[in-house]
Coordinates of C-alpha atoms and ligand atoms in Angstrom, one line a residue:
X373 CA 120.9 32.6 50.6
X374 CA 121.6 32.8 54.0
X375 CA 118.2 33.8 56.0
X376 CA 116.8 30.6 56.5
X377 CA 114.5 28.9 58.6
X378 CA 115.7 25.6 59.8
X379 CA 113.6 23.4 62.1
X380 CA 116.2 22.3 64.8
X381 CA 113.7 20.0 66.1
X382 CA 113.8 17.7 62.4
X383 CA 116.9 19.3 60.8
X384 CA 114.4 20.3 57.8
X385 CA 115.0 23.6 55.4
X386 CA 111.3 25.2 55.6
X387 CA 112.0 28.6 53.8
X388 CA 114.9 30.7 52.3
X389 CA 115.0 34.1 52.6
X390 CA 116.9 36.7 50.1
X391 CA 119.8 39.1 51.3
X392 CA 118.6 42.8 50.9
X393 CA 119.8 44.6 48.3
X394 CA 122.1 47.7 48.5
X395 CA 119.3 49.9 46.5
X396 CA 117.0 48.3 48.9
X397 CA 119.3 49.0 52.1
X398 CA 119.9 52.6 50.7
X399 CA 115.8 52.6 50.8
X400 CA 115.3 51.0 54.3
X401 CA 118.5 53.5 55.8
X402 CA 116.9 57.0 53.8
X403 CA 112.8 56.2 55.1
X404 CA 114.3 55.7 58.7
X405 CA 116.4 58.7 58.7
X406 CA 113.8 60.8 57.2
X407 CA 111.3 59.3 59.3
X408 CA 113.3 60.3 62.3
X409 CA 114.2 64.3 61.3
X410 CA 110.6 64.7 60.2
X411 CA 108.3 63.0 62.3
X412 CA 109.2 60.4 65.1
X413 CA 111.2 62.7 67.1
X414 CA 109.1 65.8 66.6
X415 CA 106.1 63.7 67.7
X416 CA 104.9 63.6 71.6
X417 CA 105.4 61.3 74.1
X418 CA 102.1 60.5 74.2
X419 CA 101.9 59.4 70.2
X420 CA 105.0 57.7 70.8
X421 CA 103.4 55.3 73.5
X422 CA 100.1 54.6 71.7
X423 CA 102.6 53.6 68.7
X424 CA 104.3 51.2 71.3
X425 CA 101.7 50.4 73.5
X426 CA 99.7 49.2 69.7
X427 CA 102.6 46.8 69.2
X428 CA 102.8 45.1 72.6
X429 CA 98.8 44.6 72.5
X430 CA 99.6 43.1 68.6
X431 CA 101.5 40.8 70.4
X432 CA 99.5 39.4 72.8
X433 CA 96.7 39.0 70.6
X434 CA 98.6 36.7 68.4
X435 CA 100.4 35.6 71.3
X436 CA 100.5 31.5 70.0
X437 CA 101.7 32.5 66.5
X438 CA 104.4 34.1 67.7
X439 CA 105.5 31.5 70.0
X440 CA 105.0 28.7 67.4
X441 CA 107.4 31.3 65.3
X442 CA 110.0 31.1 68.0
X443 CA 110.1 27.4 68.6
X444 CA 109.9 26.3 64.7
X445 CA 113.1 28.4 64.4
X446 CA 115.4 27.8 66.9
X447 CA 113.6 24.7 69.1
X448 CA 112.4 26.7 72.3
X449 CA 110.1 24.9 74.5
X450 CA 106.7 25.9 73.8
X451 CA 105.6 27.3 77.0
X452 CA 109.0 29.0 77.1
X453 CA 108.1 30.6 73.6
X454 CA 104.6 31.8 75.2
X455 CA 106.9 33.2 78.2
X456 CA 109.2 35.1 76.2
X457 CA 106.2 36.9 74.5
X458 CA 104.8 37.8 77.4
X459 CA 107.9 39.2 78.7
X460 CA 108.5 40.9 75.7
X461 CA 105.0 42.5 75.5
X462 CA 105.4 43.6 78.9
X463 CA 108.8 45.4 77.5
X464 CA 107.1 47.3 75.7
X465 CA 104.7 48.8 77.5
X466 CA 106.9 49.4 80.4
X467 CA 108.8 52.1 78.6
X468 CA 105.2 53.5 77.0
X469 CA 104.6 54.2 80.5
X470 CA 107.4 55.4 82.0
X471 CA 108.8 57.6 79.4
X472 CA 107.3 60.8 80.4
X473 CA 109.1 60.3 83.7
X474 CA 112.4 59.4 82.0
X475 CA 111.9 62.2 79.5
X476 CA 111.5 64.9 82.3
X477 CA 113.9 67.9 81.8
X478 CA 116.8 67.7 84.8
X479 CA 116.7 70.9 86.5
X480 CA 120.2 72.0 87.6
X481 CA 119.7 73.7 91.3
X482 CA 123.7 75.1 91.6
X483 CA 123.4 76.7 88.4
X484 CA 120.4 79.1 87.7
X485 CA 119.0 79.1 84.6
X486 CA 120.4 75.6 83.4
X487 CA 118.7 72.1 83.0
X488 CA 119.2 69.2 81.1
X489 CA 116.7 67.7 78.0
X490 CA 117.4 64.0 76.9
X491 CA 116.5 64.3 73.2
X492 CA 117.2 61.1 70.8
X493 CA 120.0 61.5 68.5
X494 CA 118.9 59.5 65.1
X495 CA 118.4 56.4 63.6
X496 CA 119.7 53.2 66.0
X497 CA 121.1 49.8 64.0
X498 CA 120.8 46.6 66.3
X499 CA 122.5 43.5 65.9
X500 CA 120.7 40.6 67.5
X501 CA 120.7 37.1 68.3
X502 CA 118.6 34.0 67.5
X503 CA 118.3 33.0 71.2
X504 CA 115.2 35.3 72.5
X505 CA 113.8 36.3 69.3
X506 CA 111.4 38.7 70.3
X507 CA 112.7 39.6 74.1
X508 CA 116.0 40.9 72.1
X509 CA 114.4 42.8 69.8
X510 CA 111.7 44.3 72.5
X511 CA 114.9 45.5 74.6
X512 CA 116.2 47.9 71.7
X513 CA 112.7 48.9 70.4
X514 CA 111.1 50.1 73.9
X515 CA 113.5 52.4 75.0
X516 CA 114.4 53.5 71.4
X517 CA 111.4 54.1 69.9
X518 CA 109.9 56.0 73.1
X519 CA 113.5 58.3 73.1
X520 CA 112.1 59.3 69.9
X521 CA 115.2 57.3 67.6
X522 CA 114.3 55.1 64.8
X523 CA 115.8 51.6 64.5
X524 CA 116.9 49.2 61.9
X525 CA 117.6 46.0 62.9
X526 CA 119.6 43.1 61.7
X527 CA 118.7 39.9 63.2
X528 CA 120.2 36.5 63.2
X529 CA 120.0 34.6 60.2
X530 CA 118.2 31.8 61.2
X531 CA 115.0 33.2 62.8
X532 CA 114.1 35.2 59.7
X533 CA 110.6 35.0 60.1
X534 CA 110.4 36.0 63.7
X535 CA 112.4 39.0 63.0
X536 CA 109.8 39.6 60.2
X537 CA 106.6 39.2 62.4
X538 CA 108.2 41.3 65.3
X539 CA 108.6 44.3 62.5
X540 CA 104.7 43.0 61.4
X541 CA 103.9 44.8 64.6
X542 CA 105.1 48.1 63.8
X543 CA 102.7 48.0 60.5
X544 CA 99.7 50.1 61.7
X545 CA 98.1 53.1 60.7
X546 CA 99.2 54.7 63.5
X547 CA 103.0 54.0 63.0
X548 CA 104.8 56.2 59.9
X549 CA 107.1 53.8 58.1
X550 CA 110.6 53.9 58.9
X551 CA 110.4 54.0 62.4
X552 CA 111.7 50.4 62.7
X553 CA 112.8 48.3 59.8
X554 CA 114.1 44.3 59.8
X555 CA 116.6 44.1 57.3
X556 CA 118.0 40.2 56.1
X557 CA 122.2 42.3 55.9
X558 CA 125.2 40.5 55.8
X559 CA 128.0 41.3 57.8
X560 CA 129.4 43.5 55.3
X561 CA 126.3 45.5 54.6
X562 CA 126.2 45.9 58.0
X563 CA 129.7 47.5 58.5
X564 CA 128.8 50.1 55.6
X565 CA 125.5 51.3 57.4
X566 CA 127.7 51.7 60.8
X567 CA 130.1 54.2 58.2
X568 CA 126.9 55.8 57.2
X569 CA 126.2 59.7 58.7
X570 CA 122.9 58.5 59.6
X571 CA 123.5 55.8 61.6
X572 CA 124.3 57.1 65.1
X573 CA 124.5 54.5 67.5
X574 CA 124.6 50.4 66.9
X575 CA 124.0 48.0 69.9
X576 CA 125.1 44.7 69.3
X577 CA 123.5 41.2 71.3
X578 CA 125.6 38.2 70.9
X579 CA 129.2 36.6 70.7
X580 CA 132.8 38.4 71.5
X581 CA 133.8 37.8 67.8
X582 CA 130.3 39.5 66.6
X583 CA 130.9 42.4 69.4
X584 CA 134.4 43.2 68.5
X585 CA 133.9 43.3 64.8
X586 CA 131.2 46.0 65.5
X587 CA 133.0 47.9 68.6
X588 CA 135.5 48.5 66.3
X589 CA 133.3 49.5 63.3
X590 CA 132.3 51.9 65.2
X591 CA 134.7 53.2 66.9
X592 CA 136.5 54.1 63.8
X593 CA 133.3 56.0 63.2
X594 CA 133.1 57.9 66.6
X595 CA 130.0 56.3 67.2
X596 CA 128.6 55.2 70.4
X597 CA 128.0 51.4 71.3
X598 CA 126.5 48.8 73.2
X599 CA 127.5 45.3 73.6
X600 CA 125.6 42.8 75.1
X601 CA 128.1 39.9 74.7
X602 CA 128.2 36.1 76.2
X603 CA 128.7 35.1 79.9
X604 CA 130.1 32.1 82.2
X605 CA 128.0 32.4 84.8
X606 CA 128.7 31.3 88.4
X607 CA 125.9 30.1 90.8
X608 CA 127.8 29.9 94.1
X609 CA 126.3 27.6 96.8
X610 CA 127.3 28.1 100.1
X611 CA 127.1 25.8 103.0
X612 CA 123.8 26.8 104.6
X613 CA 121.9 27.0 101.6
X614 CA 119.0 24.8 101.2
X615 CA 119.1 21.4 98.8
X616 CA 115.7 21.0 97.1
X617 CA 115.4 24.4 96.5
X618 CA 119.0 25.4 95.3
X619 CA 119.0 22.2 93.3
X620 CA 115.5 23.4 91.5
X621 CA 117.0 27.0 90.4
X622 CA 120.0 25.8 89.4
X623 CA 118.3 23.3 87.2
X624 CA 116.5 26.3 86.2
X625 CA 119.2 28.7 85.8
X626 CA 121.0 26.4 83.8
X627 CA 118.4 24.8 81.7
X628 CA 116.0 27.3 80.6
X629 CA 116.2 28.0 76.8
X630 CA 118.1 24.8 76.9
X631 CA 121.0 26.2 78.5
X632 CA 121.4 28.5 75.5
X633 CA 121.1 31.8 77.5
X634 CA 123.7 34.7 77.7
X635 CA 123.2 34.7 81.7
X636 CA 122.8 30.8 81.8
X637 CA 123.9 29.4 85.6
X638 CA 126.9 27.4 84.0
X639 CA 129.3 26.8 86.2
X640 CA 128.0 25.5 89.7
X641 CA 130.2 25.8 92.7
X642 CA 129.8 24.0 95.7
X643 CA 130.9 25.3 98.8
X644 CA 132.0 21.9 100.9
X645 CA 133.2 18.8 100.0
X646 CA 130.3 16.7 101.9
X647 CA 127.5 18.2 100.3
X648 CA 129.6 18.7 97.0
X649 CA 128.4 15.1 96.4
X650 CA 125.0 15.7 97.6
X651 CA 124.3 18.5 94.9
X652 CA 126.2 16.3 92.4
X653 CA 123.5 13.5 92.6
X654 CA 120.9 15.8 92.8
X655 CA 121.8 17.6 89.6
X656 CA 122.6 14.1 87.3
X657 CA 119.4 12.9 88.3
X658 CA 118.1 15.8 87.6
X659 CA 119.7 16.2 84.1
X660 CA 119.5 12.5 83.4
X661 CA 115.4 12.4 83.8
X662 CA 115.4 15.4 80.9
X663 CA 113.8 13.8 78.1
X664 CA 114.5 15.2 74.5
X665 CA 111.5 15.2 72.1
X666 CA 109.4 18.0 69.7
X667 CA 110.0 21.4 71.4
X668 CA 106.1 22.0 70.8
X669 CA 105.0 19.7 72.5
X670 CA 104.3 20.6 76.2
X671 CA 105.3 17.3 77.8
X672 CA 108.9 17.9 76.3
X673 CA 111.8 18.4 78.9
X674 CA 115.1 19.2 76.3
X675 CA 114.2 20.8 73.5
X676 CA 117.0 20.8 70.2
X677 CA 119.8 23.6 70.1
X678 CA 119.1 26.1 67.5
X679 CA 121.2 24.6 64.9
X680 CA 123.6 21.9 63.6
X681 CA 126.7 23.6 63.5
X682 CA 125.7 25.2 67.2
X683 CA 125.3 21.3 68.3
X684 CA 128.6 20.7 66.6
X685 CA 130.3 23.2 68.3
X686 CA 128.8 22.1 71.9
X687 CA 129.8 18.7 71.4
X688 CA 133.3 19.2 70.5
X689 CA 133.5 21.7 73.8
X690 CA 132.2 18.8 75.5
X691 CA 135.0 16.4 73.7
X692 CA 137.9 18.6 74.3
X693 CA 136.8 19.2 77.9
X694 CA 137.4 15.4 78.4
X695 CA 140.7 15.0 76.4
X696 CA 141.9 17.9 78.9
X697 CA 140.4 15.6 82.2
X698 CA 137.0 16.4 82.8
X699 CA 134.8 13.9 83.8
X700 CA 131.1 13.2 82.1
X701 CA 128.6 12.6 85.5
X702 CA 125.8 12.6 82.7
X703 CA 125.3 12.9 79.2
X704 CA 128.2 14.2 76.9
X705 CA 126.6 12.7 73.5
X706 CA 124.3 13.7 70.8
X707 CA 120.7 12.4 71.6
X708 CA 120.0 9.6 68.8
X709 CA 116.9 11.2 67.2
X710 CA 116.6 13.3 64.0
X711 CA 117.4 17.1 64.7
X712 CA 120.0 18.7 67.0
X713 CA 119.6 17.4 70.1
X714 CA 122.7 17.2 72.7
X715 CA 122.2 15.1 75.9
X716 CA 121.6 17.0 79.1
X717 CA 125.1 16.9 80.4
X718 CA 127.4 17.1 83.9
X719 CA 130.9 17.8 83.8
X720 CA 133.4 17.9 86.7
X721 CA 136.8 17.3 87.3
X722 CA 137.7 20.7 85.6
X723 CA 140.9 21.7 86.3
X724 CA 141.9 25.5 85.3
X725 CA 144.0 23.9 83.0
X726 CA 141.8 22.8 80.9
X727 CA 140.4 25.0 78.0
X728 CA 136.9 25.0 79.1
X729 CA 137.8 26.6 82.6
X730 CA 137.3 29.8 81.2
X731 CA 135.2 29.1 77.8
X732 CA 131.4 29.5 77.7
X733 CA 129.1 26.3 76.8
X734 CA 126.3 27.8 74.9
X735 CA 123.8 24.4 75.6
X736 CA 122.5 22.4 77.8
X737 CA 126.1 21.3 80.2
X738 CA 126.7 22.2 83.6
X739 CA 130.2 22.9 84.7
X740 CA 130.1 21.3 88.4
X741 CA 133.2 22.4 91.0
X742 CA 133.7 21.5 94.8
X743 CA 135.8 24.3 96.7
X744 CA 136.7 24.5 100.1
X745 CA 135.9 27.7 101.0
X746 CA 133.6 31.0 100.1
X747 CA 137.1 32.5 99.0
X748 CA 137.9 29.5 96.9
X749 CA 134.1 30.0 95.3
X750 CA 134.5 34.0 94.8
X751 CA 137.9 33.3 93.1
X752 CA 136.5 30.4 90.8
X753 CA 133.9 32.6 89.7
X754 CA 135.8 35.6 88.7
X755 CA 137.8 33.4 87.2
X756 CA 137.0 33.7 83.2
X757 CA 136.9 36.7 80.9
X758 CA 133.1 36.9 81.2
X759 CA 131.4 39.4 83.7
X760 CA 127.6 39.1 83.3
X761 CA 125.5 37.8 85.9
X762 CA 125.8 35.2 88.4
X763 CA 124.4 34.0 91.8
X764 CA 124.7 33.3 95.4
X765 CA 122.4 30.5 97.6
X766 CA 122.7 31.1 101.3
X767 CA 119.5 31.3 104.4
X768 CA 122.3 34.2 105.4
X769 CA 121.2 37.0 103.3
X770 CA 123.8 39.3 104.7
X771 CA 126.4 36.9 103.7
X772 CA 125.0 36.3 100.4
X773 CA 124.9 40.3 99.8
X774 CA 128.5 40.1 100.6
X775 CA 129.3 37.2 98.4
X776 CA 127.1 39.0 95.1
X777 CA 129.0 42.5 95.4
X778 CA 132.4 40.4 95.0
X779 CA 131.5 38.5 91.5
X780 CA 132.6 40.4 89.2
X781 CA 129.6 41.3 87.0
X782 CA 127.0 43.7 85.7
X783 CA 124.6 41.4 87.5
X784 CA 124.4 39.0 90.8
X785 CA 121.3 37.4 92.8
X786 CA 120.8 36.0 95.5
X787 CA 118.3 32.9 96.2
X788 CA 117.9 33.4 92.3
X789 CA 119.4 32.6 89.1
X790 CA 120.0 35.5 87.3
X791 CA 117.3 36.6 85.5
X792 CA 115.6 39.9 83.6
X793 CA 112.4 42.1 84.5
X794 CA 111.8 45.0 83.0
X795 CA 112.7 47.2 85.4
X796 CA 116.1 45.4 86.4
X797 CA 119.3 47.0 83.9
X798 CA 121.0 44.2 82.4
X799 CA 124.2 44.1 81.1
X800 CA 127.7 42.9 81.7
X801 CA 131.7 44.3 82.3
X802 CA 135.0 42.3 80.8
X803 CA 134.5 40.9 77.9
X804 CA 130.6 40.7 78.4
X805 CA 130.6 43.7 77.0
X806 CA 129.4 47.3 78.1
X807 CA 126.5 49.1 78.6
X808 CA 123.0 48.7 79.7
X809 CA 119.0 47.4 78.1
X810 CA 116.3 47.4 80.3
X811 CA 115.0 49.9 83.2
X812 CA 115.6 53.8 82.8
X813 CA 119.9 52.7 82.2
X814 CA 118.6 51.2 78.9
X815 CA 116.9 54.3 78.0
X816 CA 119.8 56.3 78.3
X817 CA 122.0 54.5 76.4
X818 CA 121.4 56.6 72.7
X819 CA 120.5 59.9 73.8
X820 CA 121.7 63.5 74.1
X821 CA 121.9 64.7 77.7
X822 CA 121.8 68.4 76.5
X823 CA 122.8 71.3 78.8
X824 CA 120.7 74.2 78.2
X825 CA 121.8 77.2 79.7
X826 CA 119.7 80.3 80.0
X827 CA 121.2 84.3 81.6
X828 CA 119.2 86.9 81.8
X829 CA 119.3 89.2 78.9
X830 CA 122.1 92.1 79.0
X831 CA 123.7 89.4 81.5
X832 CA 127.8 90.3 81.8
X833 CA 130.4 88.1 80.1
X834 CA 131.4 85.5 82.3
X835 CA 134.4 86.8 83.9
X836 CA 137.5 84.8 84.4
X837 CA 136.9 83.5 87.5
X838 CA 133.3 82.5 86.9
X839 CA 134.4 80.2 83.5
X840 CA 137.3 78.8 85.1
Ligands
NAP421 P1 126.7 35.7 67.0 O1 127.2 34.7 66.1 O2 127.6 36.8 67.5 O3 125.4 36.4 66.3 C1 124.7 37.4 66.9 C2 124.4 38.4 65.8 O4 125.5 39.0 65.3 C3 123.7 37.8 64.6 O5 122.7 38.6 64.1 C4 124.8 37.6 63.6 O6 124.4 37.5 62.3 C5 125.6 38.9 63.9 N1 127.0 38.9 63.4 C6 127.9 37.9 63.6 N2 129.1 38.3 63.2 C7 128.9 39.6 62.7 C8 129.8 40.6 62.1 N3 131.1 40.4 61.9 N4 129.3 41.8 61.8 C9 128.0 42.0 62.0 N5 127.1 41.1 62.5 C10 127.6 40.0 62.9 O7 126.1 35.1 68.3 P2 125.5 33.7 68.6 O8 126.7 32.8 68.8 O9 124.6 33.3 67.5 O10 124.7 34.0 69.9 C11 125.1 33.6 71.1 C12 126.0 34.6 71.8 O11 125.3 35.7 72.2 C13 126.5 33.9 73.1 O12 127.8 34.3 73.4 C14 125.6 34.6 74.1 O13 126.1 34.6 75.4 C15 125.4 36.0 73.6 N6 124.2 36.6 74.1 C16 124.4 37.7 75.0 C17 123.3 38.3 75.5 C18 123.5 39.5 76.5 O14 122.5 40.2 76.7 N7 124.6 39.8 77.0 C19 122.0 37.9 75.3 C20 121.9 36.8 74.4 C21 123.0 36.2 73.8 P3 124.3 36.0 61.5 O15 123.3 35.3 62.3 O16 123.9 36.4 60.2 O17 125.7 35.4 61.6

């Protein structure tokens, strides 16, 4: 039994969940492939989008059950839980909107006669993680579902009832069955759907390991992939940049979902050794006033990480980061209550060569440097595997436009963390993986760009010329 939901908050087992059979996968994978070739795809854009749109309103009508969901299962602050369904819902209906614009047939003006359709190209599997629950899932469905693909979906193991209630919403009248299905898989039953015929695309959310295991599933099988992998990163502060502010966002940009977010701020650089010491203070007093307690309550500041072995893991990173040299400013410990709790934490005194230089810390731990210079800052930054996001502070916002086109990511802001709307494509390069969710990019992802070409009839062969 691995599907289980785990309070992080008390370390309690409140419900176990069976792995799906193979008859039962064989099922799930037959109704969403014949769901797809004889219905979904043959149905308008317009019955696609009430299907959608039905979901999203679903949501926000039971708005507070599915945040409760999200913070019983893996410890997100309750307001951020209501946040994340909002966000989600607003997913949703973003793509029911703007569909018929993406869906328009590309007229080709040098070549009369030829244009381009985007037509789906079957049933999508999605691999997802435990960290946005629903905001994960909402990514892959929109875009998906409007293109006209099904999708089956395997989430993480420990948020088994959110995965459930987020498929709940698909469970209307107006929705056929098979159009999107949660299945509890294992990894292995996950490997033989991407060798299944049916399957045509697979989009993975969450760790290198978990991305590279699927990459190559897949690849073996010619089939096209996304992966949405894990980041490091930077939030560059340059000299000009103003203290409260910078100091709130970075808080922000590091602490939200308790620091356990793909495009987390963790490493902050400080441009200037004066005010390296400055932002230092500010950001251990900052940390240090966190107060860890029951993730639904609303006066809670640091909510649990999602589970034992992911507190483990975060306190040995913070452990081997010190045998290596690095110095604890705040925090470093487990928080002595029941649950997983790690203490808001400040580390410095990194040097690259100390494992953690270039590892990510998937909790609540900032990674503080001092450079000398915005060179220095450009070169720390681009300094690990990861290329997600990152960010610039600066009142110069010509410099700062500068500074973000030299990280070396899918993403960079300026005056802001990095952060998601739907309309803004998110995604990363290196090892944080390839592709793109979100805005028209993520709706291009799984689809067939297909040329039609039309001549006028009794038209000549092309001649040699012409083809070549
Ligand atoms: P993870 O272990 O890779 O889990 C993510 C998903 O992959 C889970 O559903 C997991 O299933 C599944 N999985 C793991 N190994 C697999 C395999 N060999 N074959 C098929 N499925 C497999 O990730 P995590 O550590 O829980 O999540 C955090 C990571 O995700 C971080 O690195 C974070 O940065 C990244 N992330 C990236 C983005 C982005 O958009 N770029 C967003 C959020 C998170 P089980 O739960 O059953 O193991």
């Amino acid at each position: 039994m691995t599907y289980q939901t785990i309070n992080p908050a008390t370390g309690n087992l409140v419900k176990s969940f069976e792995t799906i059979s193979d008859s039962a996968l064989e099922q799930a994978l037959g109704l969403a492939h014949s769901c797809y070739e004889t219905d979904w795809r043959l149905r308008t854009i317009a019955d696609r989008a009430d299907v959608v749109r039905n979901a999203a309103a679903k949501l926000r009508e039971n708005a507070e059950e599915f945040a409760q969901l999200v913070t019983l299962e893996m410890g997100k602050l309750i307001e951020q839980a209501r946040g994340e369904v909002a966000l989600s819902a607003n997913i949703l209906d973003y793509y029911a909107a703007r569909a018929d614009e993406y869906l328009k047939r590309q007229e080709i003006p040098e070549a009369s006669g030829a244009y381009v359709e985007t037509r789906p190209i079957g049933v999508i599997l999605a691999v997802e993680p435990w960290n946005f629950p629903y905001y994960q899932l909402a990514r892959v469905a929109g875009p998906q579902l409007m293109v006209g693909n099904t999708v089956i979906v395997k989430h993480a193991s420990n948020v088994p009832q959110c995965a459930a209630a987020f498929a709940s919403l698909f469970d209307s009248d107006d929705a056929p069955k098979g159009i999107y299905t949660n299945i509890y898989a294992t990894a292995e039953q996950v490997g033989r759907l991407i060798d299944d015929q049916r399957v045509r695309g697979v989009t993975v959310t969450g760790s290198e390991r978990a991305g590279a295991a699927v990459a190559e599933r897949a690849g073996r099988n010619l089939k096209k992939s996304v992966m949405e992998l894990g980041g490091s990163d930077p939030l560059i502060i340059l000299e000009d940049a103003p203290v409260e502010p910078t100091l709130e966002n970075a808080i922000w940009g590091r602490m939200n979902n308790t620091g356990q977010s793909c495009v987390a701020s963790k490493r902050v650089i400080v441009v200037g050794r004066e005010r390296g010491g400055l932002f230092l203070d500010g950001l251990v007093a900052r940390m240090g006033a966190l107060r860890a307690g029951d993730p639904s309550n609303a006066e809670t500041t640091l909510g649990p990480v999602s589970s034992e072995s992911a507190m483990h893991g975060l306190l040995s990173q913070i452990d081997l980061a010190r045998k290596h040299g690095a110095q604890v400013a705040v925090g470093g410990g487990r928080v002595d209550r029941p649950g997983f709790f790690v203490e808001a934490t400040v580390l410095t005194h990194i040097e690259k060569t100390n494992p953690i230089y270039v590892q990510e810390l998937f909790g609540p731990v900032i990674s503080f440097y001092v450079v000398e210079s915005e060179a220095e800052a450009i070169e720390l930054a681009n300094a690990t595997p990861f290329g997600l996001g990152g960010s610039v502070f600066t009142a110069d916002l010509e410099r700062g436009q500068r500074v973000a086109d030299k990280i070396e990511s899918g993403m960079a802001f300026v005056n802001h963390p990095t952060w998601t709307r739907p309309e803004l494509p998110f995604g990363g390069v290196k090892n944080s993986g390839y592709g793109r969710e979100l805005s028209e990019l993520g709706f291009g992802e799984f689809v067939n760009k297909k040329l039609i070409a039309v001549s006028p009839v009794g038209s000549p062969p092309p001649g040699v010329s012409e083809a070549g």
